[in-house]
Amino acid sequence: MTKLGIAINQSRCVGCNTCSVSCKMQNRIPSGMLWNRVLTNNSEVADSAEGEYPDLRRTYTPLACQHCENPACQRVCPTGATYKDDKGRVEIDYDKCIGCRMCMAACPYNARVFNWAEPVRDPDFAYGDKDVPLRPKGVAEKCTLCKERTDRDEEPMCVKCCPVGARVYGDLDDPNSEISKIARLGTAKVLEEHFGTKPQVRYYK
Amino acid sequence: MENKGNENSVLVRNMSRRNFMKGAATMGAACAGAGMLSASGWLSPREALADDVDSEQEEKSFTYHCANCGNPACALECTTRGGKLVKIEPNQGWNDPRLATICLKGISEINRIYSEDRLQTPLKRAGERGEGKFVAITWDEAISTVGDSLKKAIEEHGPKSVCFYSSSSANTDDGIRWLPTLLGTPARRAHPAGGGIDCGIGNGYDDTTGNYAPVVPQSSDVRTWKDSDVMVLVGHNPAESRLHSVRYVLEAKEAGSELIVVDPRYTTTAQHADWWIPIKPGTDPALITASIHHIIENGLYNEEFVLEHTAFPFLVDVEAGTYLRATPETKDEAGNVVKGDVNPFMVWDSAANAVAPYNSGAAPELFKEVVVDGKTYKTVMQLAKETYEGATPEWAAEITEIPAEDIKKLAEKYATAGSAVLSYGMGGADKYPNSDITGHGMSLLVSLTGHIGRPGTGFGEGIVPLNHPAAMGKWKLPEQFKVSKLPQSAATFTQEESPVRVLFGIGNPINQLFANSEATDKWVKSLDFVVCMNPYHCPSVDYADIVLPTTTGFESEYDVRGLQNRRDHAVLAEKVIEPLFDSHTDFEVERMLCEYLGFGDYIPKDPEELVNALLSGAKDPWKGITVDTLKQNNGIQPLAVSPKPVVNYADLKFPTASGRLEVFHPSMAKHGQALPVHEDCEEITSEEVASKYPLQYGQVRSRNRVHSQFAGTHWIKDVNGEPAIRINPKDAEARGIKTGDVVRVYNDRGSVKFVAQVAKDMRPGQISIQEGWWPSQTIEGNFQSLTNDKLVDRQRDRKYGPIIPFMDTKVEVEKA
């Protein structure tokens, strides 16, 4: 079995959003939309902090689709557009998506975005990966675990471009992979564990 | 989704689910296509649905990025399709995979180079200078007008009337290279040298080491910091300013080095620190001198190092403020420094009970006062002990608002560590009027502790993998051409008489490199002629008489664009795409000007000829590297240098007269700063100012920016949001300000309107903006209208001249 995932080191993450922007380039994400966002934990304003000056704490949580083993989005999708593939990635068949947005209501991670209008891309020529399909108005989209790259045995763009080496990509079903070793660390956790979605994205320190 | 307030809880940044999704429609409106003069249809909107990727082959080309986020770093693998830049990724060809870096800014260039802010054609001013009204002209007219204006100015006012001034890279590494030499004007100024920027700490530090590089590069390769016990970063935020190298600091932390960050705000770097020390803005010299006090009083200095490698045991003539030497000659007839082996510095030989040369093998007394022929001499150490007697941690605690116990603890950690690094950034202490004192004080800390010259030690700005010596060749202009010297820093231009009548600006010098924009405005309007050369219509361009549109680093008329040594690798810059619009490379613009002025024969005919000259004159580490071999190796090849990381001063020999760390600065004696003594920042500590303007105003580094570059880039705005000032909740509440409110920030010099963000990481009493927003991007006004330009007279006697004290600025904020 293959169970692809990403591990993110929150002791290294500096919140720079290089992952978000590299994803935007790779996947031709429309203006004003992101598949990956870097959140500042428990803060109303980006790059703020928890606590009161000078007793402060800050942690960044880069957040995208968690590629859950038990995806809430798949459960509620009426057409089967959302599916889990043979490599453990949660994907969307855009042709089947009817834009009902039940998946967005169900996802505890707010991982999906929606093309409410005709997507505007900027610049508006065909940049990014040549194999990534364009999504039209009326469909949901999200992190695909860089399906086109990982199918070519390349690591996801966010992993490649992270300047501090905070991201690790690999197969959670391979006990000797780097990501599996990280998953066994005491500090490794998943987000919103109580929902039972069993994310394949791990956060550790 | 509830916010449980625990670590697993995730709060959508800044927006509810609804907002976030609605965002797509509104942000899409302001996109590509607006304001294009000659788009010729190639940017017209396409069918969003269609599979619009051309089936033609992808091509790869390789270049390097030079938006100048300090120490050129990243090498880029670029993908093009149909002549358009479609992907940018880090070049993987380094011999250390950690060097394969890129950041959000480099990636966003795909978006940025097609920005609506691109200058598309040469322009001539059509209204008043500063209005920003232009008409399009041909390149012929542009070049001849500029050429004639340069000639006229030089004929009428002499060569010193022309100032070539570049801000930190207009995105290529060329700028103007030869014209200053060919015309005999002063050399092109690029800050730091000659502009009063980024050389504050260097002003004070460099006289100690005798090594003059106004931005003092970190003396040990950052990859050795994992061998350190302690890393002290003062006003340094590499998690925002050095994305390409901050990982080495994090790795050092993982290897057990303690990271200590001194900064008024809880920065992105502070969050990773083992110990963050909040400090009141502008008070660094008090912290430093109190640390010196604590180290001397408690004998925490490294005695052997102090005796053998520093000037602490040297005797000084207290009244004259000079070192005692065998003879009084410090300079010879030619003006060269007389070295210590010729005219030795003197120490007190306790065994002989007499003055003795420092290199005579005598065991010097460290603390000594002696009267000889009626003159009082003290060792520098004795003088230091007396000078810093009052600089107690308790005294400094009042000034810095750091508890005295913490000051002692910091001094102890640094002094007693086996290996320690002291590092500063250019956006913090360097931008205050007392920055030279801070730098001088830091040189004393290094000299007292000996934390230099070994892996895991060192002092400097930034965090860099250091290059091994590997000199390249040069392009030689005929001997008769020489630059002239301008005897004053550009920092004085807006306030004092200068010979300058023509400003040739490359990048955004007018709005970015001068404080107090009202004064800058007046000065620029008084000039005879202003040229601006830039890819983007940045604020400086509005002042130009002639605008020359240049390419970004991805465009070139030529196959080969340039060559650099980056982190011990030869990195080639190839053409990635053709010049956009009617722009030309810096190289080509300069070539056209040189041809017009009759200098065409003296310069390379194309960049490849220049690159070949650099390679053919290069030393051994470059052996075997040619343009062809680089092309075969994806534009990057390692130089044949030692794999051991560079550690400078390993032999503990310094290029001073004595060969030692000369902590006592005679040139500063008349200012009472022969040893560094704390001085308050005038505006920050003025009670009169505080009664009207209680908040200190900082312009800070951001990962989303390189100074004023990337400010309007759409992909960056998608993650950074709109221009805002950040303010602590207490200060906000006192003024009835909430996140999202429009506020006015003002002082006697100017005013500007921004949206406010109430941010807990901000220090009470201090507000900040990300530096470099363009005036067109604020709600109203120019942030630079607020900043302080008052020069410190003492610094005219410093090596790099007076600095512009941007951060010694107080403001008030109110709801607009």
PDB file of C-alpha atoms in Angstrom, chain B residues 133-290:
ATOM      1  CA  LYS B 133       3.449  63.188 -16.096  1.00  0.00           C
ATOM      2  CA  PHE B 134       5.285  61.811 -19.089  1.00  0.00           C
ATOM      3  CA  VAL B 135       5.177  61.354 -22.833  1.00  0.00           C
ATOM      4  CA  ALA B 136       6.612  58.383 -24.646  1.00  0.00           C
ATOM      5  CA  ILE B 137       9.782  58.960 -26.662  1.00  0.00           C
ATOM      6  CA  THR B 138      12.159  56.837 -28.674  1.00  0.00           C
ATOM      7  CA  TRP B 139      15.316  55.295 -27.317  1.00  0.00           C
ATOM      8  CA  ASP B 140      17.324  57.517 -29.640  1.00  0.00           C
ATOM      9  CA  GLU B 141      15.848  60.629 -28.134  1.00  0.00           C
ATOM     10  CA  ALA B 142      16.213  59.260 -24.597  1.00  0.00           C
ATOM     11  CA  ILE B 143      19.870  58.339 -24.997  1.00  0.00           C
ATOM     12  CA  SER B 144      20.825  61.566 -26.724  1.00  0.00           C
ATOM     13  CA  THR B 145      19.004  63.689 -24.154  1.00  0.00           C
ATOM     14  CA  VAL B 146      20.653  61.897 -21.258  1.00  0.00           C
ATOM     15  CA  GLY B 147      24.064  61.928 -22.931  1.00  0.00           C
ATOM     16  CA  ASP B 148      23.826  65.636 -23.701  1.00  0.00           C
ATOM     17  CA  SER B 149      22.730  66.448 -20.156  1.00  0.00           C
ATOM     18  CA  LEU B 150      25.641  64.542 -18.658  1.00  0.00           C
ATOM     19  CA  LYS B 151      28.098  66.291 -20.973  1.00  0.00           C
ATOM     20  CA  LYS B 152      26.613  69.705 -20.275  1.00  0.00           C
ATOM     21  CA  ALA B 153      26.718  69.270 -16.530  1.00  0.00           C
ATOM     22  CA  ILE B 154      30.329  68.132 -16.607  1.00  0.00           C
ATOM     23  CA  GLU B 155      31.350  71.002 -18.898  1.00  0.00           C
ATOM     24  CA  GLU B 156      29.584  73.639 -16.848  1.00  0.00           C
ATOM     25  CA  HIS B 157      29.990  72.359 -13.316  1.00  0.00           C
ATOM     26  CA  GLY B 158      32.699  69.709 -13.415  1.00  0.00           C
ATOM     27  CA  PRO B 159      32.508  65.932 -13.124  1.00  0.00           C
ATOM     28  CA  LYS B 160      31.531  65.971  -9.462  1.00  0.00           C
ATOM     29  CA  SER B 161      28.206  67.465 -10.457  1.00  0.00           C
ATOM     30  CA  VAL B 162      26.965  64.102 -11.687  1.00  0.00           C
ATOM     31  CA  CYS B 163      25.824  61.545  -9.118  1.00  0.00           C
ATOM     32  CA  PHE B 164      25.056  57.972 -10.143  1.00  0.00           C
ATOM     33  CA  TYR B 165      23.067  56.503  -7.258  1.00  0.00           C
ATOM     34  CA  SER B 166      21.521  53.054  -7.095  1.00  0.00           C
ATOM     35  CA  SER B 167      19.229  51.556  -4.503  1.00  0.00           C
ATOM     36  CA  SER B 168      19.491  47.897  -3.652  1.00  0.00           C
ATOM     37  CA  SER B 169      19.320  46.410  -7.104  1.00  0.00           C
ATOM     38  CA  ALA B 170      16.778  47.226  -9.714  1.00  0.00           C
ATOM     39  CA  ASN B 171      16.664  43.462 -10.134  1.00  0.00           C
ATOM     40  CA  THR B 172      19.760  43.013 -12.199  1.00  0.00           C
ATOM     41  CA  ASP B 173      23.322  43.064 -11.024  1.00  0.00           C
ATOM     42  CA  ASP B 174      24.565  45.512 -13.569  1.00  0.00           C
ATOM     43  CA  GLY B 175      23.382  49.017 -12.964  1.00  0.00           C
ATOM     44  CA  ILE B 176      25.852  51.448 -14.446  1.00  0.00           C
ATOM     45  CA  ARG B 177      29.384  50.054 -14.397  1.00  0.00           C
ATOM     46  CA  TRP B 178      31.730  52.093 -16.531  1.00  0.00           C
ATOM     47  CA  LEU B 179      30.274  55.521 -17.133  1.00  0.00           C
ATOM     48  CA  PRO B 180      31.495  57.037 -13.857  1.00  0.00           C
ATOM     49  CA  THR B 181      35.073  56.047 -14.676  1.00  0.00           C
ATOM     50  CA  LEU B 182      34.784  57.113 -18.318  1.00  0.00           C
ATOM     51  CA  LEU B 183      33.232  60.443 -17.431  1.00  0.00           C
ATOM     52  CA  GLY B 184      35.416  61.028 -14.372  1.00  0.00           C
ATOM     53  CA  THR B 185      32.459  61.460 -12.048  1.00  0.00           C
ATOM     54  CA  PRO B 186      32.456  59.995  -8.546  1.00  0.00           C
ATOM     55  CA  ALA B 187      31.952  56.239  -8.481  1.00  0.00           C
ATOM     56  CA  ARG B 188      28.406  54.955  -8.575  1.00  0.00           C
ATOM     57  CA  ARG B 189      27.050  55.130  -5.100  1.00  0.00           C
ATOM     58  CA  ALA B 190      25.278  52.108  -3.946  1.00  0.00           C
ATOM     59  CA  HIS B 191      24.440  52.154  -0.322  1.00  0.00           C
ATOM     60  CA  PRO B 192      26.047  51.341   2.075  1.00  0.00           C
ATOM     61  CA  ALA B 193      29.217  53.077   1.105  1.00  0.00           C
ATOM     62  CA  GLY B 194      28.634  56.774   0.737  1.00  0.00           C
ATOM     63  CA  GLY B 195      24.940  57.069   1.494  1.00  0.00           C
ATOM     64  CA  GLY B 196      24.646  56.962   5.245  1.00  0.00           C
ATOM     65  CA  ILE B 197      22.711  53.725   5.207  1.00  0.00           C
ATOM     66  CA  ASP B 198      23.667  50.298   6.553  1.00  0.00           C
ATOM     67  CA  CYS B 199      27.035  51.559   7.724  1.00  0.00           C
ATOM     68  CA  GLY B 200      26.076  52.705  11.201  1.00  0.00           C
ATOM     69  CA  ILE B 201      27.476  49.775  13.114  1.00  0.00           C
ATOM     70  CA  GLY B 202      30.384  49.462  10.707  1.00  0.00           C
ATOM     71  CA  ASN B 203      31.264  53.094  11.497  1.00  0.00           C
ATOM     72  CA  GLY B 204      32.087  52.072  15.036  1.00  0.00           C
ATOM     73  CA  TYR B 205      33.234  48.489  14.584  1.00  0.00           C
ATOM     74  CA  ASP B 206      35.622  48.740  11.676  1.00  0.00           C
ATOM     75  CA  ASP B 207      38.189  51.031  13.306  1.00  0.00           C
ATOM     76  CA  THR B 208      38.755  48.232  15.818  1.00  0.00           C
ATOM     77  CA  THR B 209      39.525  45.546  13.265  1.00  0.00           C
ATOM     78  CA  GLY B 210      41.016  47.831  10.636  1.00  0.00           C
ATOM     79  CA  ASN B 211      38.949  45.969   8.050  1.00  0.00           C
ATOM     80  CA  TYR B 212      36.721  48.395   6.252  1.00  0.00           C
ATOM     81  CA  ALA B 213      33.624  46.889   4.750  1.00  0.00           C
ATOM     82  CA  PRO B 214      30.826  49.171   5.819  1.00  0.00           C
ATOM     83  CA  VAL B 215      28.454  46.317   6.187  1.00  0.00           C
ATOM     84  CA  VAL B 216      30.556  44.029   8.324  1.00  0.00           C
ATOM     85  CA  PRO B 217      30.044  40.511   6.995  1.00  0.00           C
ATOM     86  CA  GLN B 218      29.723  37.820   9.633  1.00  0.00           C
ATOM     87  CA  SER B 219      33.279  36.646  10.181  1.00  0.00           C
ATOM     88  CA  SER B 220      32.566  32.927  10.383  1.00  0.00           C
ATOM     89  CA  ASP B 221      30.508  30.955   7.894  1.00  0.00           C
ATOM     90  CA  VAL B 222      27.058  30.542   9.383  1.00  0.00           C
ATOM     91  CA  ARG B 223      27.274  26.811   8.827  1.00  0.00           C
ATOM     92  CA  THR B 224      29.809  26.688  11.672  1.00  0.00           C
ATOM     93  CA  TRP B 225      27.354  28.170  14.123  1.00  0.00           C
ATOM     94  CA  LYS B 226      26.224  24.706  15.070  1.00  0.00           C
ATOM     95  CA  ASP B 227      29.563  24.593  16.902  1.00  0.00           C
ATOM     96  CA  SER B 228      28.622  27.604  18.986  1.00  0.00           C
ATOM     97  CA  ASP B 229      27.263  27.531  22.508  1.00  0.00           C
ATOM     98  CA  VAL B 230      25.474  30.848  22.223  1.00  0.00           C
ATOM     99  CA  MET B 231      24.213  32.953  19.328  1.00  0.00           C
ATOM    100  CA  VAL B 232      23.274  36.539  20.205  1.00  0.00           C
ATOM    101  CA  LEU B 233      21.291  38.347  17.523  1.00  0.00           C
ATOM    102  CA  VAL B 234      20.834  42.066  18.146  1.00  0.00           C
ATOM    103  CA  GLY B 235      18.197  43.822  16.074  1.00  0.00           C
ATOM    104  CA  HIS B 236      18.464  41.027  13.583  1.00  0.00           C
ATOM    105  CA  ASN B 237      15.520  39.213  12.054  1.00  0.00           C
ATOM    106  CA  PRO B 238      16.831  36.647   9.551  1.00  0.00           C
ATOM    107  CA  ALA B 239      13.573  34.714   9.599  1.00  0.00           C
ATOM    108  CA  GLU B 240      12.247  37.662   7.625  1.00  0.00           C
ATOM    109  CA  SER B 241      15.347  39.151   6.025  1.00  0.00           C
ATOM    110  CA  ARG B 242      17.480  36.135   5.131  1.00  0.00           C
ATOM    111  CA  LEU B 243      15.136  33.335   4.151  1.00  0.00           C
ATOM    112  CA  HIS B 244      17.911  31.699   2.186  1.00  0.00           C
ATOM    113  CA  SER B 245      20.135  31.188   5.210  1.00  0.00           C
ATOM    114  CA  VAL B 246      18.028  31.248   8.361  1.00  0.00           C
ATOM    115  CA  ARG B 247      17.885  27.463   8.325  1.00  0.00           C
ATOM    116  CA  TYR B 248      21.481  27.323   9.504  1.00  0.00           C
ATOM    117  CA  VAL B 249      20.551  29.241  12.611  1.00  0.00           C
ATOM    118  CA  LEU B 250      17.698  26.806  13.240  1.00  0.00           C
ATOM    119  CA  GLU B 251      20.032  23.878  12.646  1.00  0.00           C
ATOM    120  CA  ALA B 252      22.496  25.347  15.124  1.00  0.00           C
ATOM    121  CA  LYS B 253      19.693  25.584  17.643  1.00  0.00           C
ATOM    122  CA  GLU B 254      18.809  21.958  17.014  1.00  0.00           C
ATOM    123  CA  ALA B 255      22.460  21.091  17.591  1.00  0.00           C
ATOM    124  CA  GLY B 256      22.265  22.656  21.034  1.00  0.00           C
ATOM    125  CA  SER B 257      23.356  26.252  20.535  1.00  0.00           C
ATOM    126  CA  GLU B 258      21.356  28.719  22.602  1.00  0.00           C
ATOM    127  CA  LEU B 259      19.643  31.363  20.467  1.00  0.00           C
ATOM    128  CA  ILE B 260      19.264  34.751  22.149  1.00  0.00           C
ATOM    129  CA  VAL B 261      17.434  37.533  20.310  1.00  0.00           C
ATOM    130  CA  VAL B 262      17.514  41.175  21.413  1.00  0.00           C
ATOM    131  CA  ASP B 263      14.704  43.119  19.744  1.00  0.00           C
ATOM    132  CA  PRO B 264      11.932  45.516  20.751  1.00  0.00           C
ATOM    133  CA  ARG B 265       9.335  43.371  18.973  1.00  0.00           C
ATOM    134  CA  TYR B 266       8.538  39.695  19.202  1.00  0.00           C
ATOM    135  CA  THR B 267       9.784  39.055  15.699  1.00  0.00           C
ATOM    136  CA  THR B 268       9.577  35.912  13.632  1.00  0.00           C
ATOM    137  CA  THR B 269      13.138  35.207  14.716  1.00  0.00           C
ATOM    138  CA  ALA B 270      12.400  35.989  18.358  1.00  0.00           C
ATOM    139  CA  GLN B 271       9.757  33.272  18.380  1.00  0.00           C
ATOM    140  CA  HIS B 272      12.474  30.710  17.678  1.00  0.00           C
ATOM    141  CA  ALA B 273      14.792  32.068  20.332  1.00  0.00           C
ATOM    142  CA  ASP B 274      15.566  30.234  23.515  1.00  0.00           C
ATOM    143  CA  TRP B 275      15.602  33.671  25.108  1.00  0.00           C
ATOM    144  CA  TRP B 276      14.044  36.831  23.702  1.00  0.00           C
ATOM    145  CA  ILE B 277      15.154  40.037  25.369  1.00  0.00           C
ATOM    146  CA  PRO B 278      12.777  42.938  24.676  1.00  0.00           C
ATOM    147  CA  ILE B 279      14.687  46.227  24.529  1.00  0.00           C
ATOM    148  CA  LYS B 280      13.553  49.805  24.338  1.00  0.00           C
ATOM    149  CA  PRO B 281      14.225  51.114  20.827  1.00  0.00           C
ATOM    150  CA  GLY B 282      17.481  53.032  20.360  1.00  0.00           C
ATOM    151  CA  THR B 283      19.093  52.010  23.652  1.00  0.00           C
ATOM    152  CA  ASP B 284      21.515  49.356  22.437  1.00  0.00           C
ATOM    153  CA  PRO B 285      24.667  51.238  23.534  1.00  0.00           C
ATOM    154  CA  ALA B 286      23.445  51.170  27.136  1.00  0.00           C
ATOM    155  CA  LEU B 287      22.979  47.420  26.983  1.00  0.00           C
ATOM    156  CA  ILE B 288      26.371  46.942  25.377  1.00  0.00           C
ATOM    157  CA  THR B 289      28.312  49.210  27.740  1.00  0.00           C
ATOM    158  CA  ALA B 290      26.633  47.731  30.799  1.00  0.00           C
TER     159      ALA B 290
END
